[in-house]
PDB file of C-alpha atoms in Angstrom:
ATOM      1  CA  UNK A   1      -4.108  -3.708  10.689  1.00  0.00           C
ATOM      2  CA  UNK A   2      -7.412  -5.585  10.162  1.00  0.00           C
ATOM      3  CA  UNK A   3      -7.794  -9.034   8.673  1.00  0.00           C
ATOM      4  CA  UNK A   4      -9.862  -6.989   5.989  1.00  0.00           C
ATOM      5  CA  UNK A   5      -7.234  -4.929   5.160  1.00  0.00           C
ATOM      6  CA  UNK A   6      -4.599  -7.952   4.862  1.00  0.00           C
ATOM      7  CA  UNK A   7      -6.602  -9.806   2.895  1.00  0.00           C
ATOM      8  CA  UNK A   8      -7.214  -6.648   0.895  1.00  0.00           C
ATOM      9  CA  UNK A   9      -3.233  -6.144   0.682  1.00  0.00           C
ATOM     10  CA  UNK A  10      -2.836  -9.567  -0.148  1.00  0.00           C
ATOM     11  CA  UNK A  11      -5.563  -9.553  -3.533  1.00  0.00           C
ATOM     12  CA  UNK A  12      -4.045  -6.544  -4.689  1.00  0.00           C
ATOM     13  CA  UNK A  13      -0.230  -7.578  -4.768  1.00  0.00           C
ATOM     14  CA  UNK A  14      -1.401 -10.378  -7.165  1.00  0.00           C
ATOM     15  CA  UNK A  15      -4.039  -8.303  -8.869  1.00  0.00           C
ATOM     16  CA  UNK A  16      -0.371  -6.062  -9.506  1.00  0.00           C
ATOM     17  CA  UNK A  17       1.547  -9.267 -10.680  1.00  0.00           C
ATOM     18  CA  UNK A  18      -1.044 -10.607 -12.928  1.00  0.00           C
ATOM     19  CA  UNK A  19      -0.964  -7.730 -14.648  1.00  0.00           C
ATOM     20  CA  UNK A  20       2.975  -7.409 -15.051  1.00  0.00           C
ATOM     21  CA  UNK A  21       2.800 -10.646 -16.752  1.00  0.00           C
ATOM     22  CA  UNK A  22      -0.010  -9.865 -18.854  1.00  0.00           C
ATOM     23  CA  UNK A  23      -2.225 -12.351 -17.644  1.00  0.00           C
ATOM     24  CA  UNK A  24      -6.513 -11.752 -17.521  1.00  0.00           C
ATOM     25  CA  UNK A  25      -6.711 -13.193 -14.292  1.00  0.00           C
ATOM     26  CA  UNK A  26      -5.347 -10.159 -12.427  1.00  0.00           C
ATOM     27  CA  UNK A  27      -8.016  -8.167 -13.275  1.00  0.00           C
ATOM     28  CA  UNK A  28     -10.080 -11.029 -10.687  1.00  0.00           C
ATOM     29  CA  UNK A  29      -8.086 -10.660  -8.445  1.00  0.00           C
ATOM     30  CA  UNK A  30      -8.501  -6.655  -8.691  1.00  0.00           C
ATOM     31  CA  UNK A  31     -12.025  -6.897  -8.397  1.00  0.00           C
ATOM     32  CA  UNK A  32     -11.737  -8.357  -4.638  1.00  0.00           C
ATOM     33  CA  UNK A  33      -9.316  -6.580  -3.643  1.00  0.00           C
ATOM     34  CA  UNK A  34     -11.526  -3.440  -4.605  1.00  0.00           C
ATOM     35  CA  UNK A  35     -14.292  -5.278  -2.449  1.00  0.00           C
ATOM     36  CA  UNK A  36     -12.434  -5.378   0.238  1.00  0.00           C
ATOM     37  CA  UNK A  37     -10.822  -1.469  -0.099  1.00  0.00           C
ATOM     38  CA  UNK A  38     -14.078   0.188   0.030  1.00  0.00           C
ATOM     39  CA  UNK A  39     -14.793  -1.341   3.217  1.00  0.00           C
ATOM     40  CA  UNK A  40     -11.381  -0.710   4.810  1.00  0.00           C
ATOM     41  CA  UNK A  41     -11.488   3.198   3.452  1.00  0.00           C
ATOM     42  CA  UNK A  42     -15.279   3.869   4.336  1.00  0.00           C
ATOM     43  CA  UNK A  43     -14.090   3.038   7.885  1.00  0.00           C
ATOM     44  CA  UNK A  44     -11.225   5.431   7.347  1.00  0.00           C
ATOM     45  CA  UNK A  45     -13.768   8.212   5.995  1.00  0.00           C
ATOM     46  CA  UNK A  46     -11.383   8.233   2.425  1.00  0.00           C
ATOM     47  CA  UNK A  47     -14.734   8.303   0.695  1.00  0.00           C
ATOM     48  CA  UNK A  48     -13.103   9.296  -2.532  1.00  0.00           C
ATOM     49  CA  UNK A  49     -11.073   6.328  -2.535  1.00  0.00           C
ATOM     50  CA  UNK A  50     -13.799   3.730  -1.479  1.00  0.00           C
ATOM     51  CA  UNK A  51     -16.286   4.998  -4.407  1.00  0.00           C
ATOM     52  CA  UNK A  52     -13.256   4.588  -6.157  1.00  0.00           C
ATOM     53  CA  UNK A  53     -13.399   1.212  -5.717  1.00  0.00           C
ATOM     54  CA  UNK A  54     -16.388   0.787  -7.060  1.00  0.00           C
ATOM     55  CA  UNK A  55     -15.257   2.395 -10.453  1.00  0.00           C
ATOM     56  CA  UNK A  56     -12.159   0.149  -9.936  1.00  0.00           C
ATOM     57  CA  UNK A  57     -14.645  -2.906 -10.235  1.00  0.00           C
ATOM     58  CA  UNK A  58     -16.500  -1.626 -13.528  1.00  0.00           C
ATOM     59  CA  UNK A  59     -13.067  -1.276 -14.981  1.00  0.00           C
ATOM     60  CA  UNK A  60     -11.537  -4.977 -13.480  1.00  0.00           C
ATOM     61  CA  UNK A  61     -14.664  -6.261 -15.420  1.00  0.00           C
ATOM     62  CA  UNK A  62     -13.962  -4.402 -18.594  1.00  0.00           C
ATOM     63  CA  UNK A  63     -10.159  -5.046 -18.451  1.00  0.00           C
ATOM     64  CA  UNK A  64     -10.838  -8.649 -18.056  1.00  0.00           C
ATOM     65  CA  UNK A  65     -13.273  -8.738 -21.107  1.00  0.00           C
ATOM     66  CA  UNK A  66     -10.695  -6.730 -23.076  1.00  0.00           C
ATOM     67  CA  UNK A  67      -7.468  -9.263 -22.031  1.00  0.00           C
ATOM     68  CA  UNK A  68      -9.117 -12.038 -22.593  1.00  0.00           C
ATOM     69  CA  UNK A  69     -10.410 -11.173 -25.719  1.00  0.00           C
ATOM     70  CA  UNK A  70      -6.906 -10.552 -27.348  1.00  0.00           C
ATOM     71  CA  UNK A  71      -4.101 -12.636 -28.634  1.00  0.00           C
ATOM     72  CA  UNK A  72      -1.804 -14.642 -25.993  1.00  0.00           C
ATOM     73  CA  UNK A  73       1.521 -12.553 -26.323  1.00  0.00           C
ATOM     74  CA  UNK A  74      -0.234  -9.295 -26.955  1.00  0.00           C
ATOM     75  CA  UNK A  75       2.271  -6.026 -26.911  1.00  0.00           C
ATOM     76  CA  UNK A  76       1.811  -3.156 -24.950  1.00  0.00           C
ATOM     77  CA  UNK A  77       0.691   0.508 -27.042  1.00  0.00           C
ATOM     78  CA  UNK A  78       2.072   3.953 -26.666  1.00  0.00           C
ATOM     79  CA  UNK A  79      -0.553   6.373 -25.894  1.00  0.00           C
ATOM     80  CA  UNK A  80      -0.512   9.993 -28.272  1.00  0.00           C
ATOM     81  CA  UNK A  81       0.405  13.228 -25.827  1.00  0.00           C
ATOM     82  CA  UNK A  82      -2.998  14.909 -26.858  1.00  0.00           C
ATOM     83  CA  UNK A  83      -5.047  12.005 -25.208  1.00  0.00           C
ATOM     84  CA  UNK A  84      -2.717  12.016 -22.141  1.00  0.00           C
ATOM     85  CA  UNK A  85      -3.311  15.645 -21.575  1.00  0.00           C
ATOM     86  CA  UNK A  86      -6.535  15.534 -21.857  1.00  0.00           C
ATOM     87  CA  UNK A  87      -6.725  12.508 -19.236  1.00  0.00           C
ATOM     88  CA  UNK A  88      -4.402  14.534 -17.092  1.00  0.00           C
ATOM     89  CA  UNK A  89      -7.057  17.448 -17.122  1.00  0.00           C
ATOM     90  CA  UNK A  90     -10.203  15.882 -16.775  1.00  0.00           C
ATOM     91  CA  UNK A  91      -8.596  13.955 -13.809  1.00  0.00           C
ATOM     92  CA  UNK A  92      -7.499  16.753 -11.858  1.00  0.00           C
ATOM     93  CA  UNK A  93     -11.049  18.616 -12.774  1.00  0.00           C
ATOM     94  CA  UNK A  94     -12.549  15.600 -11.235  1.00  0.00           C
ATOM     95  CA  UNK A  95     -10.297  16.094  -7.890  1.00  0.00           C
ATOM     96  CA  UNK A  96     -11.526  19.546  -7.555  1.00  0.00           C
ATOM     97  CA  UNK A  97     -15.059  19.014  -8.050  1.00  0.00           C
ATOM     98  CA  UNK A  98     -15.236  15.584  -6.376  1.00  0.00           C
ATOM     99  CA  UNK A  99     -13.090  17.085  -3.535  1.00  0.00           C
ATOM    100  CA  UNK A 100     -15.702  20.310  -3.144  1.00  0.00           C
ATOM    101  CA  UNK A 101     -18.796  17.873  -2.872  1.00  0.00           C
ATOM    102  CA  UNK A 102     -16.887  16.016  -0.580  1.00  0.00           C
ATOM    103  CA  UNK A 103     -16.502  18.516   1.932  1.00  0.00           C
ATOM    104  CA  UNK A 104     -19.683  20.151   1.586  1.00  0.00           C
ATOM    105  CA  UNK A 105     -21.420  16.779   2.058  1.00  0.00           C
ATOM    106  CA  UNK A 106     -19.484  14.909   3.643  1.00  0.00           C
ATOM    107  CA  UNK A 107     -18.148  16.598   7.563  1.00  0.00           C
ATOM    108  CA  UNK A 108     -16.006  13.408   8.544  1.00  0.00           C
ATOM    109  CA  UNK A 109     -13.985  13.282   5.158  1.00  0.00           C
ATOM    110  CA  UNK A 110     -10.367  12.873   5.141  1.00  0.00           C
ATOM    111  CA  UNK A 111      -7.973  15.292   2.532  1.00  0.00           C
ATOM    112  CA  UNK A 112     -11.078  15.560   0.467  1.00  0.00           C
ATOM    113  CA  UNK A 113      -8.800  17.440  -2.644  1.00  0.00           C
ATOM    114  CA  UNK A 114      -6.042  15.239  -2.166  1.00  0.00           C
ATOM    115  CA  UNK A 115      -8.033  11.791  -2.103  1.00  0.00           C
ATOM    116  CA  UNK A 116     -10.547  13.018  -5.040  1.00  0.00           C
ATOM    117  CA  UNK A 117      -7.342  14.187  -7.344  1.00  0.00           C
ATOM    118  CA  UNK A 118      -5.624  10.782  -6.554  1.00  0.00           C
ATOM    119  CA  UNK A 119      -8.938   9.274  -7.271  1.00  0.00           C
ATOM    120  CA  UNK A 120      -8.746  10.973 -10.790  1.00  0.00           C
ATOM    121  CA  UNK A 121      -5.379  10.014 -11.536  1.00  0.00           C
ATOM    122  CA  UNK A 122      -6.159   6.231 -10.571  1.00  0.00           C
ATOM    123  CA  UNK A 123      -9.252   6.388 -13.055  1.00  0.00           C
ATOM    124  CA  UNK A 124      -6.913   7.649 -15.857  1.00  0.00           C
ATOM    125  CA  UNK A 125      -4.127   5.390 -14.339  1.00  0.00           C
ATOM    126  CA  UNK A 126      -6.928   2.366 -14.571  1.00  0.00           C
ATOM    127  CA  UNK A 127      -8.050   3.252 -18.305  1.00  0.00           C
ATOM    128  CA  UNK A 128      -4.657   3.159 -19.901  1.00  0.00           C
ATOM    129  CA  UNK A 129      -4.458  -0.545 -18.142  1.00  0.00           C
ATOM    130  CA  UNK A 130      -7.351  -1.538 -19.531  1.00  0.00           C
ATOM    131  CA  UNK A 131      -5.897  -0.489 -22.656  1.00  0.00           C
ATOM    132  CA  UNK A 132      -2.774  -1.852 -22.557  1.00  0.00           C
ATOM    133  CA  UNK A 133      -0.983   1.870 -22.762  1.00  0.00           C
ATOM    134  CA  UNK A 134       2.392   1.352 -21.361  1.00  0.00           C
ATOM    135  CA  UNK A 135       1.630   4.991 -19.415  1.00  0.00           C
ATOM    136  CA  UNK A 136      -0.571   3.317 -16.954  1.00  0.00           C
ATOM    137  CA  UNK A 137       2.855   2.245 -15.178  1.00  0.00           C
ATOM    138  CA  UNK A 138       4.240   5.818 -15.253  1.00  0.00           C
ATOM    139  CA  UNK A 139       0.676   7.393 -13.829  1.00  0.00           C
ATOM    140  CA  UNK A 140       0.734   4.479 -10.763  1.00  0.00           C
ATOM    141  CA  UNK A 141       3.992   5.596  -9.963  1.00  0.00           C
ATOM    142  CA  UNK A 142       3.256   9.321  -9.323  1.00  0.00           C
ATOM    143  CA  UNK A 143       0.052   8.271  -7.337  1.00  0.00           C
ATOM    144  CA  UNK A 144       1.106   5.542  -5.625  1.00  0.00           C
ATOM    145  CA  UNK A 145       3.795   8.166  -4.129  1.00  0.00           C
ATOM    146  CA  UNK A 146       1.310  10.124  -3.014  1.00  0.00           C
ATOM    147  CA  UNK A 147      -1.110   7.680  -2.052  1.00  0.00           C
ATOM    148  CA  UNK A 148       1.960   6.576   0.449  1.00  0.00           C
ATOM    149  CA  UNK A 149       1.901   9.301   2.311  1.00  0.00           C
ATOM    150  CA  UNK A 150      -1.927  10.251   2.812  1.00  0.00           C
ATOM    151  CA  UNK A 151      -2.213   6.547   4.015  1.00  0.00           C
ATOM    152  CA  UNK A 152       0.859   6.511   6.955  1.00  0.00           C
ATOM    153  CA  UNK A 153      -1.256  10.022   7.858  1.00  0.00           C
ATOM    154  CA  UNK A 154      -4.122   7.314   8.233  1.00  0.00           C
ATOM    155  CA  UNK A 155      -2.364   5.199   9.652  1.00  0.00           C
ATOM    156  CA  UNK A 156      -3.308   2.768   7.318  1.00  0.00           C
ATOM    157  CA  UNK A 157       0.397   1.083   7.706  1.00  0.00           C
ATOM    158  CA  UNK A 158      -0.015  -2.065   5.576  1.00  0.00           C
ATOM    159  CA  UNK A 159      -1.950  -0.220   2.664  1.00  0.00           C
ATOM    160  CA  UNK A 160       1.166   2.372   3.070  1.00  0.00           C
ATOM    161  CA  UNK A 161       3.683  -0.272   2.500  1.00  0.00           C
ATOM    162  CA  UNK A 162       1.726  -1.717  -0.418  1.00  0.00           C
ATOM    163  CA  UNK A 163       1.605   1.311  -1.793  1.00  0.00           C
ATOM    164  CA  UNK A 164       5.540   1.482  -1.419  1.00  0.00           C
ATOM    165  CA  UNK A 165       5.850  -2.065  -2.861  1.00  0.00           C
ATOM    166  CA  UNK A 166       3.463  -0.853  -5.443  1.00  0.00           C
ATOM    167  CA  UNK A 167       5.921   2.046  -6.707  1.00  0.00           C
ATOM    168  CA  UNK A 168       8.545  -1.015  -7.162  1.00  0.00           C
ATOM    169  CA  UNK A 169       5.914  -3.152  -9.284  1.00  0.00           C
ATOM    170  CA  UNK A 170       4.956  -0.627 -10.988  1.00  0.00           C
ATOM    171  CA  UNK A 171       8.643   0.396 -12.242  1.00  0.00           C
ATOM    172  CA  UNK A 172       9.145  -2.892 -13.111  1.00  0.00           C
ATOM    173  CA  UNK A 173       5.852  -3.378 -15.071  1.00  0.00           C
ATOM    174  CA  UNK A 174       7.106  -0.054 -16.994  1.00  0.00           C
ATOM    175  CA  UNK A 175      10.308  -1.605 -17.645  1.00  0.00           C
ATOM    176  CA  UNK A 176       9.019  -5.261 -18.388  1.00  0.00           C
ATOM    177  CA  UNK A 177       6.451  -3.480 -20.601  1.00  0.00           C
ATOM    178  CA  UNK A 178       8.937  -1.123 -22.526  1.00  0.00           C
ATOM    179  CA  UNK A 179      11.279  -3.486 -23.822  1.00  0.00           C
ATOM    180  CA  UNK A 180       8.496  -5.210 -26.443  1.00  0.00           C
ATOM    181  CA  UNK A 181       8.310  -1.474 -27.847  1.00  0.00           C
ATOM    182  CA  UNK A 182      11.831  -0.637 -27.627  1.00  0.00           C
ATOM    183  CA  UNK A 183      12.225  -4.288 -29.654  1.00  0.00           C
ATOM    184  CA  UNK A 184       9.468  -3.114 -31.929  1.00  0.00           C
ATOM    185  CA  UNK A 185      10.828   0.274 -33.063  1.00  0.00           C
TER     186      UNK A 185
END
């Protein structure tokens, strides 16, 4: 494991915990983290998930503009099935189509479907974050499973295990996140 990649593992658990506890500075410590990620998976030819980083910048910087601009204690939203659907589409449209230029441009690319779906998920995964949809927790688990195994095939061992420690966050964020709408209802 690379200093990079510690440091990498290291902005992202906090990015993660920020973000639990509702607080605008995760989305900082998301955006170095995301620096830091597109270095470590360029080396590791997961170009899907490196220009994901990039994306996963834009949106730090949007989700940071958006949390800071709202009340203190805000709640988290439910999003409506139509809009979900359609997220769930246009992501996995995304992981074919990203996935085909990848391996048509790209000869050293790793799982170029896999990665570019996973990328598409993330984006959706990222959006609902950024607008404080409680199915941004649900979407990270699913992907983060995923993302698990692609990275021990890496061998990417830390960013595996973050992912793992990731699919606990994340089921607590869900759960932390729910019980504001459960006390709402």
């Amino acid at each position: 494991m690379s200093a990079v990649e510690i440091l990498a593992i290291i902005a992202s658990l906090s990015g993660v915990l920020l973000s639990m506890a509702k607080k605008s500075l995760a989305w900082a410590c998301n955006i170095i983290a995301s620096g830091l990620y597109g270095y470590v998976f360029y080396q590791n030819g997961l170009y899907s998930d490196m220009e994901l980083q990039g994306f996963f910048i834009l949106m730090a910087l949007y989700g940071w503009w958006t949390w800071s601009r709202s009340e203190q204690n805000w709640m988290p939203e439910k999003s409506n099935l139509q809009a979900l659907l359609v997220g769930l589409v246009v992501a996995l449209l995304f992981g074919a189509g990203s996935g085909f230029l990848h391996l048509q441009y790209f000869p050293s690319v790793s799982f170029p479907f896999l990665d570019a779906t996973l990328t598409g998920l993330s984006i959706l995964g990222t959006w609902l974050a950024t607008r404080r949809k409680i199915e941004n927790w649900i979407v990270w688990i699913g992907v983060d499973i995923v993302y698990v195994g692609m990275y021990l095939n890496k061998g990417l061992y830390g960013t595996a295990a973050l992912y793992g420690v990731f699919i606990v966050l994340a089921l607590k964020g869900y759960i932390d996140w729910l019980k504001p709408l459960k006390d709402r209802d």
